[in-house]
Amino acid sequence: MAEAPASLDGLGYTLTSYDKVVGLARAHSLWPLPFATSCCGIEFMATMGSNYDLGRFGSERLSFSPRQADLLMVMGTIAKKMAPVLRQVYLQMAEPRWVLSVGACACSGGIFDTYSVLQGIDQVIPVDVYVPGCPPRPEQIIQGILQIQELVKNESLMRRKSEVYKELLNKYGIE
Amino acid sequence: MSKQEKKEATLLQNNTYLPEEKQYNTLNLGPTHPATHGIFQNVLKMDGEKIYSGEPTIGYIHRAFEKLAEHRPYYQITPITDRLNYCSSPINNMGWHITMERLLNIETPKKVDYMRVIIMELARIADHLICNSVLAVDTGALTGFLYIFQQREKIYEIYEEICGARLTTNIGRIGGFERDFNDITYKKIERFLQEFPEVLGEFERLVSRNRIFMDRTINVGAITAERALSYGFTGPNLRACGVDYDVRVFSSYSSYEDFDFIIPIGTNGDTYDRYCVRSTEMWESLKMIKYAMDNMPTGSHHADVPAFYLPPKLDVYNSMEALIWHFKIVMGEVDVPKGEIYSPVEGGNGELGFYLISDGGRLPYRLHFRRPCFIYYQAYPEMIQGQLLSDAIVTMSSLNVIAGELDA
Amino acid sequence: MSLTNEIVLKALIDQFGEHIKDPTEPYTMLTITIPASQNVPILSWLRDHRDFQFVFLTDLCGVHYPANGGLELAVIYHLHSFIHNYRMRIKAFVSSLNPEIPTITEIYASANWMERETYDFFGIRFKGHPQLKRILNMDDMNYFPMLKQYPLEDQLREDKEDKFFGR
């Protein structure tokens, strides 16, 4: 059972810091962008279905437009032809944005060590959580989402303006 | 339009006129789009909502299967075939094993054939479930999708009991199966046979005679039988045009000739016919699974082919030949006789063919997959010409284009 | 009337004579070799033949045989006649120095993308094709990947060391 925040029982107010409240709100209402390319996309459809419902964790509203999404879930093989498209979708997302790489092909190229497959999406965009598997079970995908939620809850509000983050983006050639 | 303009306009196949080129605008139905299930791109030239022409671009998930297959021994190609049409991967696996058995002239016992039929028909149901429910989603009906995916979970449970994996199954061996179905599998299949007809009936009552669905899909994306044959259509898309071609009947494999099933055909070749053909095929598949369960023959669950079928562990530890065979099979060192063969099976989308050229070594010399999606997707610009944009979306869903099979 | 390999082979030899070479029957499918320049007459004759009616082109693919001097690239056609439930295979060889063969898009519309795929993988040019450009690989790729001399893996990747993968 998840615990309710302190202000919901008792006296109705709580003393906390701003970034904890914002982190809590963000974490439980992540709007994912399912960038589903291949077999992992079907496992994602099963995760969104009623048996392993992802909507319980706040990700009920899928956004196919990057401008309105928080979390880019890359599921499936990314070929070299698709890499510029992926990068453009990532650039169109507004801060704060997180990336979840689902499946062996998105993490590292998977079983396709060929001339046409990008060996991992972290060659083109920064990734926050990797979910291995071929395809990963829905429980694993949910575990990945929970880890993203932990990252989101504990993120400092100044992170996106910090030098470390700017350096990370510069490594990928993103301004 | 004035008489002058009408003369210069072009007449499209459904008797509408479109003005000349300079009035078109271009719309990119890009690789990332919620309604294209899979990644392929269409650049549409449109006049308002009407489509004049479309130019498809594919290859966004090209994983070089054919080159990869030239560098992998025969058993390591089975996981590659899984990822062709990943909604019904057992059919691809069985197709590959049947190709190898035809090349090596192995005759499988009847029990293996019936077990294969059960698995292939379950996979066909799974594939058609996705296509029909996603077609309903594209017309706006999300409820059916949620009910149907619950039943797909039941099919996944059956696969898990047999081979351990849900989606990309890698089921079976050359010559049969690694173990017989255990009792739990049979119980699960029987429970599926009892529960699934109710859910499918409920889905059909929601959708099949629904006024909105019928208005959205009748006369949308139609293609004539002659054009379909010229474009190389097979499977439910061709059967919806009226041609009763089914690989299970014409080039029968895996004892399908023992089974009594009808081949549903449509009349117009439009989206509604494709939906109805798939729906009827699901009911036929249920009948076939029930017949196979009721008449399951006794016998071994694999053929006697020590060069390709792993010997039991007890023999491996006690007998020298079994040890050698085990080593050779696992390391992929078994040589396959020289020859070339084309072996088709009826996949979820049509005739999935494997053209294998072997030069006598341990790896294939050339393996070419005849992928049905790749071949019939060429007809898509012709099918949507003169239709509205939302009709183009519905046509694409009803064709059941799976990106893994399109690009391979 | 059911078709057998003998009937079809005899009819082909009667019509085209010395163009039909090397008839074999691997796994009971009739396989013949024809010169590359004759593919359009032979295939359209087979399609329009009153009795045979090979209305369906099942498959079109390419194969690279680097050991065959002078005729390294092959284009393989698989035909199917629904009426008689009969399949056959036709091979046409071209040299890798000048790999040109006429297109059969006029005969079967499904050949369009299949020929583009064969061009993309092997570099075989189909004369008269309406849109012969790469279909599956990236447009700016400057080699034809399925030829035997090119490796499978991308040689520029840094994260996978060949010595760990047994290469």
PDB file of C-alpha atoms in Angstrom, chain A residues 35-40 42-43 45-52 64 76-79 81-82 85 89 105 111-117 134-135 137-139, chain B residues 31-34 38-39 57-65 67-68 72 79-80 83 86-87 130 134 145-146 149-150 152-153 156-157 160 166-168 403:
ATOM      1  CA  PHE A  35       7.764   5.804 -29.080  1.00  0.00           C
ATOM      2  CA  ALA A  36       6.945   2.214 -29.895  1.00  0.00           C
ATOM      3  CA  THR A  37       8.744   0.807 -32.889  1.00  0.00           C
ATOM      4  CA  SER A  38       8.645  -2.969 -32.658  1.00  0.00           C
ATOM      5  CA  CYS A  39       7.938  -5.954 -30.417  1.00  0.00           C
ATOM      6  CA  CYS A  40       8.422  -4.031 -27.183  1.00  0.00           C
ATOM      7  CA  ILE A  42       3.202  -4.773 -28.128  1.00  0.00           C
ATOM      8  CA  GLU A  43       4.356  -5.464 -24.581  1.00  0.00           C
ATOM      9  CA  MET A  45       0.179  -2.201 -25.183  1.00  0.00           C
ATOM     10  CA  ALA A  46      -0.210  -5.112 -22.768  1.00  0.00           C
ATOM     11  CA  THR A  47       1.143  -2.921 -19.965  1.00  0.00           C
ATOM     12  CA  MET A  48      -1.421  -0.254 -20.740  1.00  0.00           C
ATOM     13  CA  GLY A  49      -4.148  -2.909 -20.842  1.00  0.00           C
ATOM     14  CA  SER A  50      -6.238  -3.832 -17.879  1.00  0.00           C
ATOM     15  CA  ASN A  51      -4.103  -6.680 -16.545  1.00  0.00           C
ATOM     16  CA  TYR A  52      -0.958  -4.663 -15.792  1.00  0.00           C
ATOM     17  CA  PHE A  64       1.725  11.426 -28.934  1.00  0.00           C
ATOM     18  CA  GLY A  76      11.926  -1.224 -29.778  1.00  0.00           C
ATOM     19  CA  THR A  77      14.756  -1.187 -32.246  1.00  0.00           C
ATOM     20  CA  ILE A  78      15.953   2.164 -33.485  1.00  0.00           C
ATOM     21  CA  ALA A  79      17.575   1.904 -36.889  1.00  0.00           C
ATOM     22  CA  LYS A  81      17.410   5.781 -40.452  1.00  0.00           C
ATOM     23  CA  MET A  82      15.168   6.474 -37.483  1.00  0.00           C
ATOM     24  CA  VAL A  85      13.624  11.349 -36.096  1.00  0.00           C
ATOM     25  CA  VAL A  89      11.250  14.218 -31.123  1.00  0.00           C
ATOM     26  CA  CYS A 105      17.391  -3.069 -28.804  1.00  0.00           C
ATOM     27  CA  ILE A 111      20.469  -9.128 -30.909  1.00  0.00           C
ATOM     28  CA  PHE A 112      20.801  -6.966 -34.013  1.00  0.00           C
ATOM     29  CA  ASP A 113      24.496  -6.197 -34.222  1.00  0.00           C
ATOM     30  CA  THR A 114      24.157  -5.137 -37.854  1.00  0.00           C
ATOM     31  CA  TYR A 115      25.099  -2.282 -40.123  1.00  0.00           C
ATOM     32  CA  SER A 116      21.674  -0.698 -40.044  1.00  0.00           C
ATOM     33  CA  VAL A 117      20.750  -0.724 -36.359  1.00  0.00           C
ATOM     34  CA  CYS A 134      13.627  -8.975 -25.083  1.00  0.00           C
ATOM     35  CA  PRO A 135      10.851  -8.017 -24.666  1.00  0.00           C
ATOM     36  CA  ARG A 137       7.768  -8.353 -19.068  1.00  0.00           C
ATOM     37  CA  PRO A 138       5.147  -5.724 -18.217  1.00  0.00           C
ATOM     38  CA  GLU A 139       6.218  -5.935 -14.594  1.00  0.00           C
TER      39      GLU A 139
ATOM     40  CA  PRO B  31       7.100   7.918 -38.988  1.00  0.00           C
ATOM     41  CA  THR B  32       5.946   8.762 -35.488  1.00  0.00           C
ATOM     42  CA  HIS B  33       2.204   8.868 -35.552  1.00  0.00           C
ATOM     43  CA  PRO B  34      -0.282   7.389 -33.120  1.00  0.00           C
ATOM     44  CA  GLY B  38       4.617   0.735 -36.557  1.00  0.00           C
ATOM     45  CA  ILE B  39       6.928   3.227 -38.131  1.00  0.00           C
ATOM     46  CA  THR B  57       8.715   5.538 -47.222  1.00  0.00           C
ATOM     47  CA  ILE B  58       9.707   2.503 -45.209  1.00  0.00           C
ATOM     48  CA  GLY B  59      12.923   1.160 -43.790  1.00  0.00           C
ATOM     49  CA  TYR B  60      12.824   2.947 -40.452  1.00  0.00           C
ATOM     50  CA  ILE B  61      13.224  -0.342 -38.645  1.00  0.00           C
ATOM     51  CA  HIS B  62      15.380  -2.238 -41.113  1.00  0.00           C
ATOM     52  CA  ARG B  63      17.264  -4.745 -39.030  1.00  0.00           C
ATOM     53  CA  ALA B  64      19.004  -6.647 -41.821  1.00  0.00           C
ATOM     54  CA  PHE B  65      17.464 -10.050 -41.051  1.00  0.00           C
ATOM     55  CA  LYS B  67      22.229 -10.617 -43.830  1.00  0.00           C
ATOM     56  CA  LEU B  68      22.023 -11.655 -40.190  1.00  0.00           C
ATOM     57  CA  ARG B  72      23.968 -17.616 -37.772  1.00  0.00           C
ATOM     58  CA  PRO B  79      14.698 -16.009 -32.641  1.00  0.00           C
ATOM     59  CA  ILE B  80      15.180 -13.882 -35.746  1.00  0.00           C
ATOM     60  CA  ARG B  83      10.666 -10.822 -34.755  1.00  0.00           C
ATOM     61  CA  TYR B  86       5.834 -10.283 -33.739  1.00  0.00           C
ATOM     62  CA  CYS B  87       2.104 -10.398 -33.059  1.00  0.00           C
ATOM     63  CA  ILE B 130      -4.831  -7.048 -32.330  1.00  0.00           C
ATOM     64  CA  VAL B 134      -6.934  -1.598 -33.070  1.00  0.00           C
ATOM     65  CA  PHE B 145      -9.437  -2.977 -27.124  1.00  0.00           C
ATOM     66  CA  LEU B 146      -9.317  -3.341 -23.348  1.00  0.00           C
ATOM     67  CA  PHE B 149      -6.241  -7.505 -24.627  1.00  0.00           C
ATOM     68  CA  GLN B 150      -7.345  -9.364 -21.555  1.00  0.00           C
ATOM     69  CA  ARG B 152      -4.463 -11.927 -25.348  1.00  0.00           C
ATOM     70  CA  GLU B 153      -3.067 -12.251 -21.834  1.00  0.00           C
ATOM     71  CA  TYR B 156       0.306 -15.387 -23.464  1.00  0.00           C
ATOM     72  CA  GLU B 157      -0.203 -17.596 -20.434  1.00  0.00           C
ATOM     73  CA  GLU B 160       4.423 -19.244 -21.217  1.00  0.00           C
ATOM     74  CA  ARG B 166       5.126 -14.337 -23.802  1.00  0.00           C
ATOM     75  CA  LEU B 167       5.650 -12.551 -27.049  1.00  0.00           C
ATOM     76  CA  THR B 168       8.761 -13.623 -28.915  1.00  0.00           C
ATOM     77  CA  ALA B 403       6.562  -2.842 -39.124  1.00  0.00           C
TER      78      ALA B 403
END
